[in-house]
Every structure is written in structure tokens, then in C-alpha cells.
Short mmCIF file of C-alpha atoms and ligand atoms in Angstrom, two decimals:
data_model
loop_
_atom_site.label_atom_id
_atom_site.label_comp_id
_atom_site.label_asym_id
_atom_site.label_seq_id
_atom_site.Cartn_x
_atom_site.Cartn_y
_atom_site.Cartn_z
CA MET A 117 114.32 83.35 88.51
CA MET A 118 112.31 81.81 85.76
CA GLU A 119 111.89 83.44 82.42
CA GLU A 120 108.80 85.57 81.99
CA THR A 121 106.60 84.46 79.12
CA GLY A 122 103.93 87.09 78.78
CA ASP A 123 101.86 86.00 81.78
CA ALA A 124 103.47 85.37 85.12
CA ALA A 125 106.04 82.60 85.05
CA VAL A 126 104.96 79.14 86.06
CA ALA A 127 106.00 78.00 89.54
CA VAL A 128 104.26 74.63 89.59
CA ALA A 129 102.92 72.61 86.67
CA VAL A 130 101.15 69.35 87.40
CA GLN A 131 100.07 67.15 84.52
CA GLY A 132 97.99 63.99 84.70
CA LEU A 133 99.19 63.15 88.21
CA SER A 134 97.86 59.87 89.66
CA LYS A 135 98.50 57.74 92.72
CA ALA A 136 96.80 54.57 93.91
CA TYR A 137 96.93 52.77 97.25
CA GLY A 138 95.83 49.16 97.33
CA GLY A 139 94.36 49.43 93.84
CA LYS A 140 92.29 52.51 94.70
CA LYS A 141 93.15 55.76 92.94
CA VAL A 142 93.39 58.45 95.61
CA VAL A 143 94.80 61.03 93.17
CA ASP A 144 93.27 60.61 89.77
CA ASP A 145 94.60 62.44 86.71
CA VAL A 146 95.15 65.78 88.43
CA SER A 147 96.43 68.68 86.35
CA PHE A 148 96.92 72.33 87.24
CA THR A 149 99.37 75.21 86.95
CA VAL A 150 100.37 77.69 89.64
CA HIS A 151 101.93 80.96 88.57
CA GLU A 152 104.66 82.82 90.43
CA GLY A 153 103.22 85.04 93.12
CA GLU A 154 99.91 83.22 93.12
CA PHE A 155 98.06 82.01 96.22
CA PHE A 156 96.72 78.65 95.08
CA GLY A 157 94.44 76.46 97.16
CA LEU A 158 93.67 72.77 97.03
CA LEU A 159 90.24 72.61 98.63
CA GLY A 160 88.45 69.41 99.47
CA PRO A 161 86.89 67.30 102.20
CA ASN A 162 88.96 64.85 104.25
CA GLY A 163 90.34 62.06 102.12
CA ALA A 164 90.01 64.04 98.88
CA GLY A 165 93.71 63.54 98.08
CA LYS A 166 95.06 66.97 99.04
CA THR A 167 98.05 65.80 101.09
CA THR A 168 98.99 63.09 98.60
CA THR A 169 98.92 65.64 95.77
CA LEU A 170 100.94 68.18 97.74
CA GLU A 171 103.57 65.65 98.80
CA MET A 172 104.06 64.44 95.23
CA ILE A 173 104.69 68.07 94.20
CA GLU A 174 107.12 68.55 97.09
CA GLY A 175 109.01 65.42 96.06
CA LEU A 176 108.10 63.56 99.27
CA ARG A 177 105.98 60.88 97.56
CA ARG A 178 106.39 59.21 94.24
CA SER A 179 103.57 59.42 91.72
CA ASP A 180 102.35 56.38 89.78
CA SER A 181 102.01 58.44 86.64
CA GLY A 182 101.94 62.01 85.41
CA SER A 183 104.50 64.75 85.80
CA VAL A 184 105.35 67.59 88.15
CA SER A 185 107.46 70.57 87.23
CA LEU A 186 108.48 72.62 90.27
CA LEU A 187 110.34 75.83 89.40
CA GLY A 188 111.21 74.20 86.10
CA SER A 189 112.62 70.97 87.55
CA SER A 190 111.28 67.58 88.48
CA PRO A 191 111.06 67.09 92.27
CA TRP A 192 111.47 63.30 91.94
CA PRO A 193 113.92 61.57 92.33
CA ARG A 194 114.81 63.81 95.29
CA ASN A 195 116.17 67.02 93.86
CA THR A 196 118.40 68.75 96.42
CA ALA A 197 118.82 71.87 94.27
CA LEU A 198 115.09 72.48 94.69
CA LEU A 199 115.15 72.18 98.48
CA THR A 200 116.72 75.62 98.92
CA ARG A 201 114.04 77.19 96.74
CA ILE A 202 110.94 75.72 98.37
CA GLY A 203 109.57 75.98 101.90
CA VAL A 204 107.58 73.11 103.34
CA GLN A 205 105.77 73.76 106.57
CA LEU A 206 107.22 71.55 109.27
CA GLN A 207 104.96 69.71 111.65
CA SER A 208 105.20 70.91 115.24
CA SER A 209 107.05 67.71 116.21
CA ALA A 210 109.94 68.96 114.13
CA PHE A 211 110.70 71.78 116.57
CA PHE A 212 113.87 71.53 118.60
CA GLU A 213 113.04 70.76 122.21
CA ARG A 214 112.99 73.42 124.92
CA LEU A 215 113.95 76.34 122.69
CA THR A 216 112.20 79.70 122.55
CA ALA A 217 110.58 80.98 119.37
CA ARG A 218 113.64 83.13 118.63
CA GLU A 219 116.03 80.24 119.32
CA GLN A 220 114.06 77.90 117.04
CA LEU A 221 114.31 80.39 114.20
CA SER A 222 117.96 81.25 114.69
CA THR A 223 118.83 77.53 114.89
CA PHE A 224 117.01 76.80 111.62
CA GLY A 225 118.60 79.97 110.22
CA ALA A 226 122.09 78.77 111.14
CA LEU A 227 121.42 75.42 109.42
CA TYR A 228 120.45 77.23 106.26
CA GLY A 229 123.14 79.92 106.51
CA ALA A 230 120.57 82.73 106.89
CA GLY A 231 121.76 86.18 107.97
CA VAL A 232 121.45 87.24 111.63
CA GLY A 233 118.73 89.79 110.91
CA ARG A 234 116.50 87.13 109.42
CA THR A 235 115.19 85.89 112.78
CA ASP A 236 113.73 89.26 113.81
CA GLU A 237 112.36 89.81 110.32
CA LEU A 238 110.52 86.48 110.47
CA LEU A 239 109.27 86.99 114.02
CA ALA A 240 107.71 90.26 112.85
CA LEU A 241 106.29 88.71 109.68
CA VAL A 242 104.39 86.04 111.63
CA GLY A 243 103.44 88.36 114.50
CA LEU A 244 105.59 86.70 117.17
CA THR A 245 107.92 89.57 118.06
CA ASP A 246 106.29 89.87 121.49
CA HIS A 247 106.59 86.12 122.06
CA ALA A 248 110.17 85.72 120.85
CA GLY A 249 111.34 84.65 124.32
CA VAL A 250 108.55 82.13 124.91
CA ARG A 251 109.41 78.45 124.76
CA GLU A 252 107.81 76.66 121.83
CA ASP A 253 105.81 74.28 124.08
CA LYS A 254 104.32 77.29 125.91
CA LEU A 255 102.96 78.92 122.74
CA SER A 256 99.27 78.65 121.79
CA GLY A 257 98.24 76.45 118.86
CA GLY A 258 98.00 79.42 116.53
CA GLN A 259 101.35 80.81 117.65
CA ARG A 260 103.03 77.44 117.13
CA GLN A 261 101.53 77.21 113.67
CA ARG A 262 102.88 80.67 112.84
CA LEU A 263 106.30 79.73 114.20
CA SER A 264 106.39 76.63 112.03
CA ILE A 265 105.52 78.75 108.98
CA ALA A 266 108.36 81.13 109.91
CA CYS A 267 110.72 78.12 110.10
CA ALA A 268 109.66 77.11 106.57
CA LEU A 269 110.55 80.64 105.39
CA VAL A 270 114.00 80.88 107.01
CA HIS A 271 115.90 80.35 103.75
CA ASP A 272 113.67 82.80 101.86
CA PRO A 273 112.16 80.20 99.48
CA GLU A 274 110.31 81.15 96.32
CA VAL A 275 107.44 78.72 96.83
CA LEU A 276 105.80 77.93 100.15
CA PHE A 277 103.77 74.74 100.68
CA LEU A 278 101.36 74.54 103.59
CA ASP A 279 99.20 71.53 104.39
CA GLU A 280 96.07 72.53 106.33
CA PRO A 281 97.85 75.22 108.36
CA THR A 282 94.59 76.44 109.89
CA ALA A 283 93.07 73.06 110.82
CA SER A 284 92.31 72.77 114.53
CA LEU A 285 92.79 76.49 115.21
CA ASP A 286 90.05 78.52 116.86
CA PRO A 287 88.37 81.21 114.70
CA GLN A 288 90.48 84.06 116.09
CA ALA A 289 93.76 82.20 115.58
CA ARG A 290 92.66 81.26 112.05
CA ARG A 291 92.01 84.90 111.23
CA ASN A 292 95.43 85.88 112.58
CA LEU A 293 96.99 83.23 110.39
CA TRP A 294 95.12 84.52 107.35
CA ASP A 295 96.75 87.92 107.91
CA VAL A 296 100.16 86.25 108.13
CA LEU A 297 99.55 84.34 104.89
CA ARG A 298 98.44 87.50 103.12
CA GLY A 299 101.63 89.23 104.32
CA ILE A 300 103.73 86.38 102.90
CA LYS A 301 101.95 86.66 99.57
CA GLU A 302 102.61 90.42 99.55
CA GLN A 303 106.32 89.61 99.69
CA GLY A 304 105.90 88.01 96.28
CA LYS A 305 105.99 84.38 97.40
CA THR A 306 104.03 81.70 95.62
CA ILE A 307 101.81 79.86 98.10
CA VAL A 308 100.30 76.45 97.52
CA TYR A 309 98.14 75.38 100.42
CA THR A 310 95.46 72.89 101.30
CA THR A 311 92.36 73.41 103.35
CA HIS A 312 89.00 71.81 104.00
CA TYR A 313 87.45 75.17 104.91
CA ILE A 314 85.43 76.44 101.95
CA GLU A 315 84.96 79.95 103.26
CA GLU A 316 88.66 80.30 104.01
CA ALA A 317 89.73 79.21 100.52
CA GLU A 318 87.23 81.66 99.09
CA ARG A 319 88.77 84.52 101.07
CA LEU A 320 92.47 83.72 100.71
CA CYS A 321 93.08 82.17 97.33
CA ASP A 322 93.64 83.75 93.95
CA ARG A 323 92.63 80.43 92.44
CA ILE A 324 91.26 77.20 93.84
CA ALA A 325 91.21 73.62 92.63
CA ILE A 326 88.35 71.74 94.27
CA LEU A 327 89.37 68.14 94.85
CA ASP A 328 86.90 65.36 95.49
CA GLY A 329 87.67 61.67 95.40
CA GLY A 330 91.13 62.38 93.99
CA ARG A 331 89.80 64.38 91.05
CA VAL A 332 89.80 68.09 90.30
CA ILE A 333 86.11 68.81 89.91
CA ALA A 334 86.47 72.56 89.39
CA MET A 335 89.26 75.10 89.15
CA ASP A 336 89.15 78.87 88.84
CA THR A 337 89.14 82.08 90.86
CA PRO A 338 86.62 81.93 93.71
CA SER A 339 84.37 84.52 92.09
CA GLU A 340 84.45 82.79 88.69
CA LEU A 341 83.62 79.45 90.27
CA VAL A 342 80.58 80.99 91.91
CA SER A 343 79.43 83.11 88.99
CA ALA A 344 79.76 80.14 86.61
CA LEU A 345 76.86 78.64 88.55
CA GLY A 346 74.67 81.39 87.12
CA ARG A 347 72.53 81.43 90.24
CA PRO A 348 70.29 84.43 90.83
CA THR A 349 70.87 85.99 94.24
CA SER A 350 68.50 84.47 96.76
CA MET A 351 66.71 86.71 99.24
CA GLU A 352 64.26 86.48 102.04
CA LEU A 353 61.87 88.65 104.04
CA PRO A 354 59.86 87.85 107.17
CA VAL A 355 56.20 86.99 106.47
CA SER A 356 55.33 89.46 109.24
CA VAL A 357 56.71 92.23 107.03
CA ILE A 358 55.32 91.16 103.65
CA GLY A 359 53.26 88.17 102.49
CA PRO A 360 54.22 85.89 99.57
CA ASP A 361 51.52 87.30 97.28
CA ASP A 362 52.79 90.83 97.77
CA VAL A 363 56.35 89.63 97.10
CA ARG A 364 55.20 88.10 93.80
CA GLY A 365 54.00 91.57 92.77
CA LEU A 366 57.44 93.14 93.22
CA PRO A 367 59.57 93.87 90.13
CA GLY A 368 61.87 91.09 88.87
CA VAL A 369 60.96 88.58 91.57
CA GLU A 370 61.14 84.84 90.76
CA GLU A 371 60.59 81.54 92.55
CA VAL A 372 58.67 82.70 95.61
CA THR A 373 58.34 80.15 98.43
CA GLU A 374 57.31 80.41 102.06
CA GLU A 375 59.05 78.50 104.82
CA ASP A 376 59.54 78.93 108.59
CA GLY A 377 57.84 82.30 108.62
CA ARG A 378 60.00 83.65 105.85
CA VAL A 379 59.31 84.41 102.21
CA ARG A 380 62.18 83.22 100.02
CA PHE A 381 62.65 84.41 96.47
CA SER A 382 65.27 85.38 93.94
CA ALA A 383 65.80 88.24 91.55
CA ALA A 384 68.11 88.21 88.55
CA ASP A 385 68.33 92.02 88.57
CA PRO A 386 67.99 93.25 92.16
CA GLY A 387 68.10 97.00 91.33
CA PRO A 388 64.38 97.71 90.69
CA LEU A 389 63.43 95.33 93.50
CA MET A 390 65.59 97.20 96.00
CA ARG A 391 63.97 100.49 95.00
CA ALA A 392 60.50 99.00 95.48
CA LEU A 393 61.45 97.64 98.91
CA THR A 394 62.94 100.99 99.90
CA GLU A 395 59.72 102.81 98.86
CA ARG A 396 57.74 100.47 101.10
CA GLY A 397 60.22 101.06 103.92
CA ILE A 398 61.09 97.36 104.28
CA ALA A 399 64.48 97.19 102.57
CA GLY A 400 66.12 96.94 106.00
CA SER A 401 64.40 93.58 106.65
CA LEU A 402 65.80 91.99 103.50
CA GLN A 403 68.33 89.19 103.91
CA ILE A 404 70.50 88.36 100.93
CA ARG A 405 72.32 85.10 100.40
CA ALA A 406 74.70 85.09 97.46
CA ALA A 407 75.74 81.74 95.96
CA SER A 408 78.94 80.38 97.49
CA LEU A 409 81.58 77.76 96.79
CA GLU A 410 79.47 75.41 98.85
CA ASP A 411 76.77 75.66 96.19
CA VAL A 412 79.42 74.96 93.55
CA PHE A 413 80.36 71.75 95.35
CA LEU A 414 76.74 70.69 95.74
CA GLU A 415 76.02 71.41 92.08
CA LEU A 416 79.04 69.44 90.86
CA THR A 417 78.84 66.45 93.19
CA GLY A 418 75.14 66.32 94.01
CA ARG A 419 75.93 66.08 97.69
CA GLU A 420 76.67 68.40 100.56
CA TYR A 421 80.21 69.38 101.41
CA ARG A 422 81.31 67.66 104.60
CA SER A 423 84.72 68.71 105.77
N1 ADP B 79 100.31 55.96 102.70
C1 ADP B 79 99.03 55.63 102.42
N2 ADP B 79 98.64 54.34 102.35
C2 ADP B 79 97.37 54.01 102.07
N3 ADP B 79 96.38 54.90 101.84
C3 ADP B 79 96.70 56.20 101.90
C4 ADP B 79 98.04 56.63 102.20
N4 ADP B 79 98.06 57.98 102.19
C5 ADP B 79 96.79 58.38 101.91
N5 ADP B 79 95.98 57.32 101.74
C6 ADP B 79 94.54 57.37 101.41
O1 ADP B 79 94.40 58.22 100.29
C7 ADP B 79 93.23 59.03 100.40
C8 ADP B 79 93.61 60.47 100.29
O2 ADP B 79 94.37 60.83 101.41
P1 ADP B 79 94.98 62.28 101.60
O3 ADP B 79 95.79 62.66 100.43
O4 ADP B 79 95.66 62.28 102.92
O5 ADP B 79 93.65 63.16 101.64
P2 ADP B 79 93.41 64.62 102.28
O6 ADP B 79 94.73 65.22 102.57
O7 ADP B 79 92.62 65.35 101.25
O8 ADP B 79 92.59 64.41 103.52
C9 ADP B 79 92.60 58.66 101.72
O9 ADP B 79 91.57 57.73 101.48
C10 ADP B 79 93.73 58.02 102.50
O10 ADP B 79 93.24 57.08 103.41
MG1 MG B 80 95.54 65.97 104.30
#
């Protein structure tokens, strides 16, 4: 355990980390801190430098410059004392062939000297108790992903690293995995994970670093990132319900435009507006679109987010 210093102890501290390939910086002066127990996300489109950053923290790639402190130690040159304290999600190819989910876990457990009860505990944690006897190659994509996360947790590590665990899963399997990740966080683990799904990062992470072109372009809690934009809430009503001129007469309404049969507008203080709409009996037709992380990306980069 690390020493507490007022705030939660630091699990990962990255300072000025850079890496170039063929003269091109793919990770460019990246700095951030992850506290113990935090769910921290590296969010960015493909090629942003997420995997390179993660692997330098894990001690799998060497940085050109900058420093990483992982649980108080440097992960490079390879630090075997750290390996028992961190979990790195294995790719599916790292499964043993022809073993069931339970056998995979108990085999990994035996390698790490985990207790016998650990396998059942992990099967329950990742929601695979009912599939314990199913061979790994017969599991669905989402189930395999959950099994590989369980394998990374066999030795009860303090910090768990996951690289795009939800990529290529269907929406239902992604949601199941979110529940699993939340359960792991509830056990007090620190989670550092990457994703290119904006909405997912917004829902799961305590804090997010948005990476683009190897640089951290924003970092904060999801709600702070969005509220720092200072955008008024945007709303719309069908023209068939109320015309643009009438909308302009409503309290607190700004920036009224009409497009595709809908009146779009914003209101800095929606309270009086909602009362006026309710009095007219049209509040039920109102659609509200709050600013999102996608708007943050657009604002900071001037271009749309393409995962
Ligand atoms: N081993 C490598 N050799 C050359 N270029 C690499 C290597 N690894 C990554 N890159 C390049 O670095 C950039 C960032 O890659 P990566 O960290 O994998 O991004 P992400 O995980 O965000 O998709 C990409 O342009 C990629 O092509
Ligand atoms: Mg990647």
C-alpha cells in the first residue's frame, strides 16, 4: 500500500511522456496522474496514441523521454516486482487451447499461486458462473472479453489496465461489460482503460484524458469537461406545435433557428421557459440536447470526432 497524502494516493503518474516512430511523435509530452481507486480513461480516435501510452505505463514499450511512476516505481527497465501488482488484459490469443472458462482461470491461478476459491469468485465477478464449463472458443465475443479480464485479475492486482476492452462488442455485450468494470471498481481497484467510444467514457470514467494526435487536449471529470464549454442547453420543438416567432417570445430564449420542420433554440436558464411551455400544454413536445464530450472534442480540435 502506498502512503496516503491527504488526497487518495497516486497509482500512476506520467510526466512529459513522448514516443516517436520514424521521426513522427505519436505520443507527445503526455502528463497525467491517476489516483488509487480511480477509473481513468484515455479517450481518443484511432491512432491517437492510446495503446502506445498505455504500453509505456505497463512497461511493455520504452519511452523516448518523460517518466512513468507506477505504484511508486518505474516500470522500465522491466520491473518484475510490479508485475504481481498490476493486471494487464490479455489478448484472446493468450488463452490456453481447448480449456473451459473455469479451467482457464484455475490454470492462470495456479501459475500465480492464487487460492482455490479465487476461480469461482472471478467467474461470479465477470458474470460467467453459468458458463464456467464452456470451452473458451465456444464463448461469445463479450464472454471471451470478460474471461480475459478475469484472467488479468487472478492475482488480485491493485491496478488493472485494459486496452479497448469493449471494441468490436455489440451494444448489449458492451453494456454487460460496463457492469463488470463497475463491479471491479467497487472492489477498490484502480482502472486505467482506453476507448474510442465517447459516450462510454462519459458513463464509466471518473476522469478522462482526451488524446488526439498524441497530445492530451483535455483532462477532467466528464461533467467538468462538458460544463467548461459553457454551452447553454439546446432545445427544439416541432414547427407544427409552435412557430419560430412564438418561440422568440418565450422567456429566456436565445438563438432561434428553423430547420427541417423544427425550431431550434437555447436557454441559459430553462426554468421559466419550462413553466411557459407547460402552461401552453406543449412541454411534452420539447426535445433537449445537452452538450456532450463530442462537443468538447469539436470545440478543441475544430473537427468532428471520428472513432
Ligand atoms: N510499433 C510501431 N511502429 C510504427 N508506428 C507505430 C507503432 N505503434 C504505433 N504506431 C503508430 O503510432 C500512432 C499511434 O498508435 P496507437 O498508440 O496504437 O494509437 P491508438 O491506440 O490510439 O489507436 C499510429 O499512427 C500508429 O500507426
Ligand atoms: Mg490502440
